[in-house]
Amino acid sequence: MSSSPPAAKPPATKPIVIAHRGASGLRPEHTLASYTLAIEQGADFIEPDLVLTKDNVFVARHENDITGTTDVAAHPEFAARKATKLIDGESHTGWFTEDFTLAELKTLRAKERLPQLRPGSAKFDGQFDVPTLAEVIALAKLHGVGIYPETKHPSYFALIGHPMEARLVAQLKAAGWDSASAPVFIQSFEVDNLKELHKMTRVRLIQLMDASGGPADKAAPSYAAMATPEGLKAIAAYAYGIGPNKSMIWTGAGPQTSLVADAHAAGLKLHPWTFRAENAFLPAGLRVGTDPAAHGQVEAEIRTYIGFGVDGFFTDFPAIGVAARKAARR
């Protein structure tokens, strides 16, 4: 069966370009430099993943385990903070944001998480600090773009005495964002977290879904069950849309699934993730050469999904996303 992308059709509406962790294909992820570059490249939204510090300040990190995204291991003063923790049923050994005050985290510097695939980004290691949500909001407001925060491990943080929901809603309200028209989407892989937020804010909520497994809070049996017409109808009771793994829509070979049509039938928007340029992340039919770090035909991939009718998409390369959207609309 051919893995060439199906012919795309012009989108009925303009899909939004969401800068996944900023322009994270080109700068270390979740840094103000990464977000700024994404804005310069035309992203509509910048995405900070949110975790909490010991003193309950939201900072932008993909995980509360900062071992792979900062130089914390090179700081002897923090050597004793190394720990092993059980997070969402998995054991992790490293350094964790909840064991650091914001002042302590600000002494660390960010580094590229995938240096073998992104050596150009790794050249910026050590230049940028860990930004707070307040700094991300200020940057977004300065440039007139939106933010798309993800609550990371909310049930874990609640369990250790750092619940996220009220703090996040309060910070967004302080920024003037508490309506369905606010330039904000809040996303989560968990369910009860979003249901709680639904009671507290009018900001649009997005239920994230992966191609396997299920939510860590066990509030649904599996993401597969959530992706059925019945499951999508249940999501529509508390969320504005879904953020599915892109493979839940198309595997890169054969026809697309019915998820786009089913979600739209339930009144939900779709923002799939994550479109990355490197061959390592592309379907076989869209790779160029054999080097995993070389860039393949990600613009063609994005255009295909726009043709499927998605309402937005996450990408590590916002400039490519903007170009794909422009080409698809032609």
Coordinates of C-alpha atoms in Angstrom, one line a residue:
M1 CA 0.0 0.0 0.0
S2 CA 1.4 3.4 -0.9
S3 CA 2.6 5.7 1.8
S4 CA 2.3 8.8 -0.4
P5 CA 0.0 11.4 1.2
P6 CA -3.5 11.5 -0.2
A7 CA -4.4 14.6 -2.3
A8 CA -5.2 17.5 -0.1
K9 CA -8.0 19.9 -0.6
P10 CA -8.1 23.6 0.4
P11 CA -9.2 24.1 4.0
A12 CA -12.6 25.6 4.7
T13 CA -11.2 27.6 7.5
K14 CA -7.7 28.8 8.4
P15 CA -6.1 26.3 10.7
I16 CA -4.0 27.6 13.6
V17 CA -0.3 27.1 13.8
I18 CA 0.8 26.0 17.3
A19 CA 4.5 26.4 18.0
H20 CA 5.2 23.1 19.9
R21 CA 7.5 24.2 22.8
G22 CA 8.3 27.2 20.7
A23 CA 10.4 26.8 17.5
S24 CA 11.8 23.8 19.3
G25 CA 13.4 22.3 16.1
L26 CA 15.7 25.3 16.0
R27 CA 16.3 26.4 19.6
P28 CA 16.3 24.6 23.0
E29 CA 12.6 23.9 23.8
H30 CA 10.6 26.0 26.3
T31 CA 12.9 29.0 26.3
L32 CA 12.0 32.6 25.6
A33 CA 14.4 32.4 22.6
S34 CA 12.4 29.4 21.2
Y35 CA 9.1 31.2 21.7
T36 CA 10.4 34.4 20.3
L37 CA 11.6 32.7 17.1
A38 CA 8.3 31.0 16.7
I39 CA 6.5 34.3 16.9
E40 CA 8.8 35.7 14.3
Q41 CA 8.1 32.8 12.1
G42 CA 4.3 33.5 12.2
A43 CA 3.0 31.1 14.8
D44 CA -0.5 31.9 16.1
F45 CA 0.0 30.2 19.5
I46 CA 3.1 29.4 21.6
E47 CA 2.9 26.3 23.7
P48 CA 4.4 26.2 27.3
D49 CA 4.2 22.9 29.1
L50 CA 3.6 23.8 32.7
V51 CA 5.1 22.3 35.9
L52 CA 5.4 23.8 39.4
T53 CA 8.4 24.8 41.5
K54 CA 8.8 24.1 45.2
D55 CA 7.3 27.6 45.9
N56 CA 4.4 27.0 43.5
V57 CA 5.5 29.1 40.5
F58 CA 4.6 27.8 37.0
V59 CA 7.6 27.3 34.8
A60 CA 7.8 26.0 31.2
R61 CA 9.4 22.6 31.0
H62 CA 8.2 19.5 29.1
E63 CA 8.6 17.4 32.3
N64 CA 9.1 18.1 36.0
D65 CA 12.2 16.0 35.5
I66 CA 14.7 18.6 34.2
T67 CA 17.7 16.2 33.8
G68 CA 17.6 16.2 30.0
T69 CA 16.6 19.8 29.4
T70 CA 18.9 21.8 31.7
D71 CA 22.5 21.7 33.0
V72 CA 21.4 20.8 36.5
A73 CA 23.7 17.7 36.6
A74 CA 26.7 20.1 36.2
H75 CA 25.7 22.0 39.4
P76 CA 27.5 20.3 42.4
E77 CA 25.4 22.4 44.8
F78 CA 22.3 20.5 43.6
A79 CA 23.9 17.0 43.5
A80 CA 22.0 15.9 46.7
R81 CA 18.7 16.8 45.1
K82 CA 18.9 13.9 42.7
A83 CA 16.0 11.5 43.4
T84 CA 14.0 8.6 42.1
K85 CA 10.2 9.2 41.9
L86 CA 7.2 7.3 40.7
I87 CA 5.3 9.6 38.3
D88 CA 2.1 8.4 36.6
G89 CA 3.2 4.8 37.3
E90 CA 6.7 5.1 35.9
S91 CA 10.0 5.4 37.8
H92 CA 12.1 8.4 37.0
T93 CA 15.6 9.2 38.4
G94 CA 16.8 12.8 38.1
W95 CA 16.2 16.3 39.3
F96 CA 12.6 17.6 39.6
T97 CA 11.2 21.1 39.6
E98 CA 9.1 20.6 42.7
D99 CA 12.4 20.3 44.7
F100 CA 13.7 23.7 43.5
T101 CA 12.6 27.2 44.3
L102 CA 12.2 29.5 41.3
A103 CA 15.3 31.4 42.4
E104 CA 17.3 28.1 42.3
L105 CA 15.8 27.1 38.9
K106 CA 16.8 30.5 37.5
T107 CA 20.5 29.6 38.1
L108 CA 20.2 26.7 35.6
R109 CA 20.5 26.9 31.8
A110 CA 18.5 25.1 29.2
K111 CA 20.0 22.6 26.7
E112 CA 18.8 20.8 23.6
R113 CA 16.9 17.6 24.5
L114 CA 17.7 15.9 21.1
P115 CA 21.3 17.0 20.3
Q116 CA 22.0 14.1 17.9
L117 CA 19.0 15.1 15.8
R118 CA 19.2 18.8 16.3
P119 CA 22.9 19.9 16.5
G120 CA 22.1 23.3 15.3
S121 CA 19.8 23.9 18.3
A122 CA 22.4 22.3 20.6
K123 CA 24.8 25.2 19.7
F124 CA 22.6 27.4 21.9
D125 CA 23.0 25.2 25.0
G126 CA 23.8 27.2 28.1
Q127 CA 22.5 30.5 26.8
F128 CA 18.9 30.6 28.1
D129 CA 17.2 30.2 31.4
V130 CA 14.0 28.4 32.5
P131 CA 11.1 30.8 31.8
T132 CA 8.0 31.3 34.1
L133 CA 4.5 31.3 32.8
A134 CA 4.3 35.0 33.7
E135 CA 7.3 35.6 31.3
V136 CA 5.6 33.6 28.5
I137 CA 2.3 35.5 29.0
A138 CA 4.2 38.8 28.8
L139 CA 6.0 37.8 25.6
A140 CA 2.7 36.6 24.0
K141 CA 0.9 39.9 24.9
L142 CA 3.8 42.0 23.6
H143 CA 3.6 40.3 20.2
G144 CA -0.2 39.7 20.0
V145 CA -0.1 35.9 19.9
G146 CA -1.9 33.3 22.0
I147 CA -0.7 30.7 24.5
Y148 CA -1.5 27.1 24.6
P149 CA -0.4 25.8 28.0
E150 CA -0.4 22.1 29.0
T151 CA -0.8 21.0 32.6
K152 CA 1.8 18.3 33.0
H153 CA 1.1 15.5 35.5
P154 CA -1.7 17.4 37.3
S155 CA -2.8 14.4 39.4
Y156 CA 0.8 13.8 40.5
F157 CA 1.3 17.4 41.5
A158 CA -2.0 17.3 43.4
L159 CA -0.8 14.2 45.2
I160 CA 2.4 15.9 46.4
G161 CA 0.5 19.0 47.6
H162 CA 0.8 21.2 44.5
P163 CA -2.6 21.3 42.8
M164 CA -2.5 23.2 39.5
E165 CA -6.0 24.2 38.5
A166 CA -6.9 27.1 40.8
R167 CA -3.4 28.6 40.4
L168 CA -3.5 28.4 36.6
V169 CA -7.0 29.9 36.4
A170 CA -6.1 32.8 38.7
Q171 CA -3.0 33.6 36.7
L172 CA -4.9 33.6 33.4
K173 CA -7.6 35.8 35.0
A174 CA -5.0 38.2 36.2
A175 CA -3.9 38.4 32.6
G176 CA -7.4 39.2 31.5
W177 CA -8.1 35.8 30.1
D178 CA -11.3 34.1 31.2
S179 CA -13.5 33.8 28.2
A180 CA -14.0 31.5 25.2
S181 CA -12.6 34.3 23.0
A182 CA -9.4 34.6 25.0
P183 CA -6.2 33.8 23.1
V184 CA -5.7 30.7 25.2
F185 CA -6.2 27.0 25.0
I186 CA -5.5 24.8 28.1
Q187 CA -4.6 21.2 27.2
S188 CA -4.1 18.0 29.3
F189 CA -3.7 14.3 28.8
E190 CA -5.7 13.8 31.9
V191 CA -9.5 14.0 32.2
D192 CA -10.5 15.0 35.7
N193 CA -8.1 17.9 35.5
L194 CA -10.0 19.3 32.5
K195 CA -13.3 18.7 34.1
E196 CA -12.3 20.6 37.1
L197 CA -11.0 23.5 34.9
H198 CA -14.3 23.4 33.1
K199 CA -16.0 24.4 36.3
M200 CA -13.5 27.2 37.0
T201 CA -12.9 29.0 33.7
R202 CA -14.5 29.8 30.3
V203 CA -11.1 29.5 28.5
R204 CA -11.2 26.8 25.8
L205 CA -10.0 23.3 26.9
I206 CA -8.4 20.6 24.8
Q207 CA -8.4 16.9 25.6
L208 CA -5.1 15.4 24.5
M209 CA -5.1 11.8 23.3
D210 CA -2.3 9.4 22.4
A211 CA -2.3 6.5 20.0
S212 CA -2.0 4.0 22.8
G213 CA -2.6 3.8 26.6
G214 CA -4.9 6.0 28.5
P215 CA -5.1 9.0 30.9
A216 CA -2.9 8.8 33.9
D217 CA -5.7 9.7 36.2
K218 CA -7.6 6.5 35.1
A219 CA -10.7 8.7 34.4
A220 CA -11.2 6.8 31.1
P221 CA -10.3 3.2 30.2
S222 CA -8.2 4.2 27.2
Y223 CA -7.6 6.9 24.6
A224 CA -9.0 4.5 22.0
A225 CA -12.3 4.4 23.9
M226 CA -12.2 8.2 24.1
A227 CA -11.8 8.4 20.3
T228 CA -15.0 6.6 19.5
P229 CA -18.1 8.6 18.7
E230 CA -19.5 7.9 22.1
G231 CA -16.2 8.9 23.8
L232 CA -16.0 12.1 21.8
K233 CA -19.5 13.0 22.7
A234 CA -18.5 12.7 26.4
I235 CA -15.4 14.9 25.8
A236 CA -17.6 17.6 24.2
A237 CA -19.4 18.0 27.6
Y238 CA -16.3 19.6 29.1
A239 CA -13.8 20.4 26.2
Y240 CA -13.7 22.6 23.1
G241 CA -11.6 20.1 21.1
I242 CA -9.1 17.3 21.1
G243 CA -5.4 17.1 20.5
P244 CA -4.8 13.6 19.1
N245 CA -1.5 12.0 18.1
K246 CA -1.4 12.6 14.4
S247 CA -1.2 8.8 13.8
M248 CA -4.8 8.6 15.1
I249 CA -5.9 10.4 12.0
W250 CA -3.5 9.0 9.4
T251 CA -0.7 6.5 9.9
G252 CA 1.3 7.7 6.9
A253 CA 0.0 4.8 4.7
G254 CA -3.5 4.1 3.3
P255 CA -6.6 6.1 4.0
Q256 CA -7.3 8.4 6.9
T257 CA -9.4 7.2 9.9
S258 CA -12.8 8.7 10.7
L259 CA -11.6 10.7 13.7
V260 CA -11.8 14.1 12.0
A261 CA -15.4 13.5 10.9
D262 CA -16.4 11.9 14.2
A263 CA -14.9 14.7 16.2
H264 CA -16.5 17.4 14.1
A265 CA -19.8 15.5 14.4
A266 CA -19.5 15.8 18.2
G267 CA -18.8 19.5 17.9
L268 CA -15.1 19.3 18.7
K269 CA -12.1 20.9 17.0
L270 CA -9.0 18.9 16.2
H271 CA -5.4 20.0 16.8
P272 CA -3.1 17.0 16.1
W273 CA 0.5 16.7 17.2
T274 CA 3.4 16.8 16.4
F275 CA 4.8 17.7 13.0
R276 CA 8.6 17.5 12.9
A277 CA 10.9 17.9 10.0
E278 CA 13.4 15.2 10.7
N279 CA 13.2 11.9 8.9
A280 CA 13.2 10.2 12.3
F281 CA 9.7 11.5 12.9
L282 CA 8.2 11.1 9.4
P283 CA 6.4 8.3 7.7
A284 CA 8.6 6.2 5.4
G285 CA 7.1 7.7 2.2
L286 CA 8.0 11.2 3.3
R287 CA 11.6 10.7 4.3
V288 CA 14.4 12.1 2.2
G289 CA 17.6 10.0 2.3
T290 CA 18.5 7.8 5.2
D291 CA 20.0 10.2 7.7
P292 CA 17.5 10.3 10.7
A293 CA 18.4 14.0 11.3
A294 CA 17.9 15.1 7.7
H295 CA 14.8 16.9 6.9
G296 CA 12.1 15.2 4.9
Q297 CA 8.8 16.3 3.4
V298 CA 7.1 17.6 6.5
E299 CA 5.4 20.4 4.6
A300 CA 3.6 17.8 2.4
E301 CA 2.6 15.9 5.5
I302 CA 1.1 19.1 7.1
R303 CA -0.7 20.0 3.9
T304 CA -2.2 16.5 3.9
Y305 CA -3.7 16.9 7.4
I306 CA -5.0 20.4 6.5
G307 CA -6.7 18.7 3.6
F308 CA -8.2 16.2 6.0
G309 CA -9.9 19.2 7.8
V310 CA -7.9 19.6 11.0
D311 CA -8.5 23.0 12.7
G312 CA -4.9 23.5 13.8
F313 CA -1.7 21.6 14.4
F314 CA 1.4 21.4 16.6
T315 CA 4.8 21.7 15.0
D316 CA 8.4 22.1 16.1
F317 CA 9.0 24.2 12.9
P318 CA 6.5 27.0 12.8
A319 CA 7.9 28.6 9.6
I320 CA 7.2 25.3 7.7
G321 CA 3.8 25.1 9.3
V322 CA 2.9 28.6 8.1
A323 CA 4.2 27.9 4.6
A324 CA 2.2 24.6 4.5
R325 CA -1.0 26.5 5.5
K326 CA -0.4 29.1 2.9
A327 CA 0.2 26.5 0.2
A328 CA -2.9 24.5 1.2
R329 CA -5.1 27.6 1.1
R330 CA -4.0 28.2 -2.5

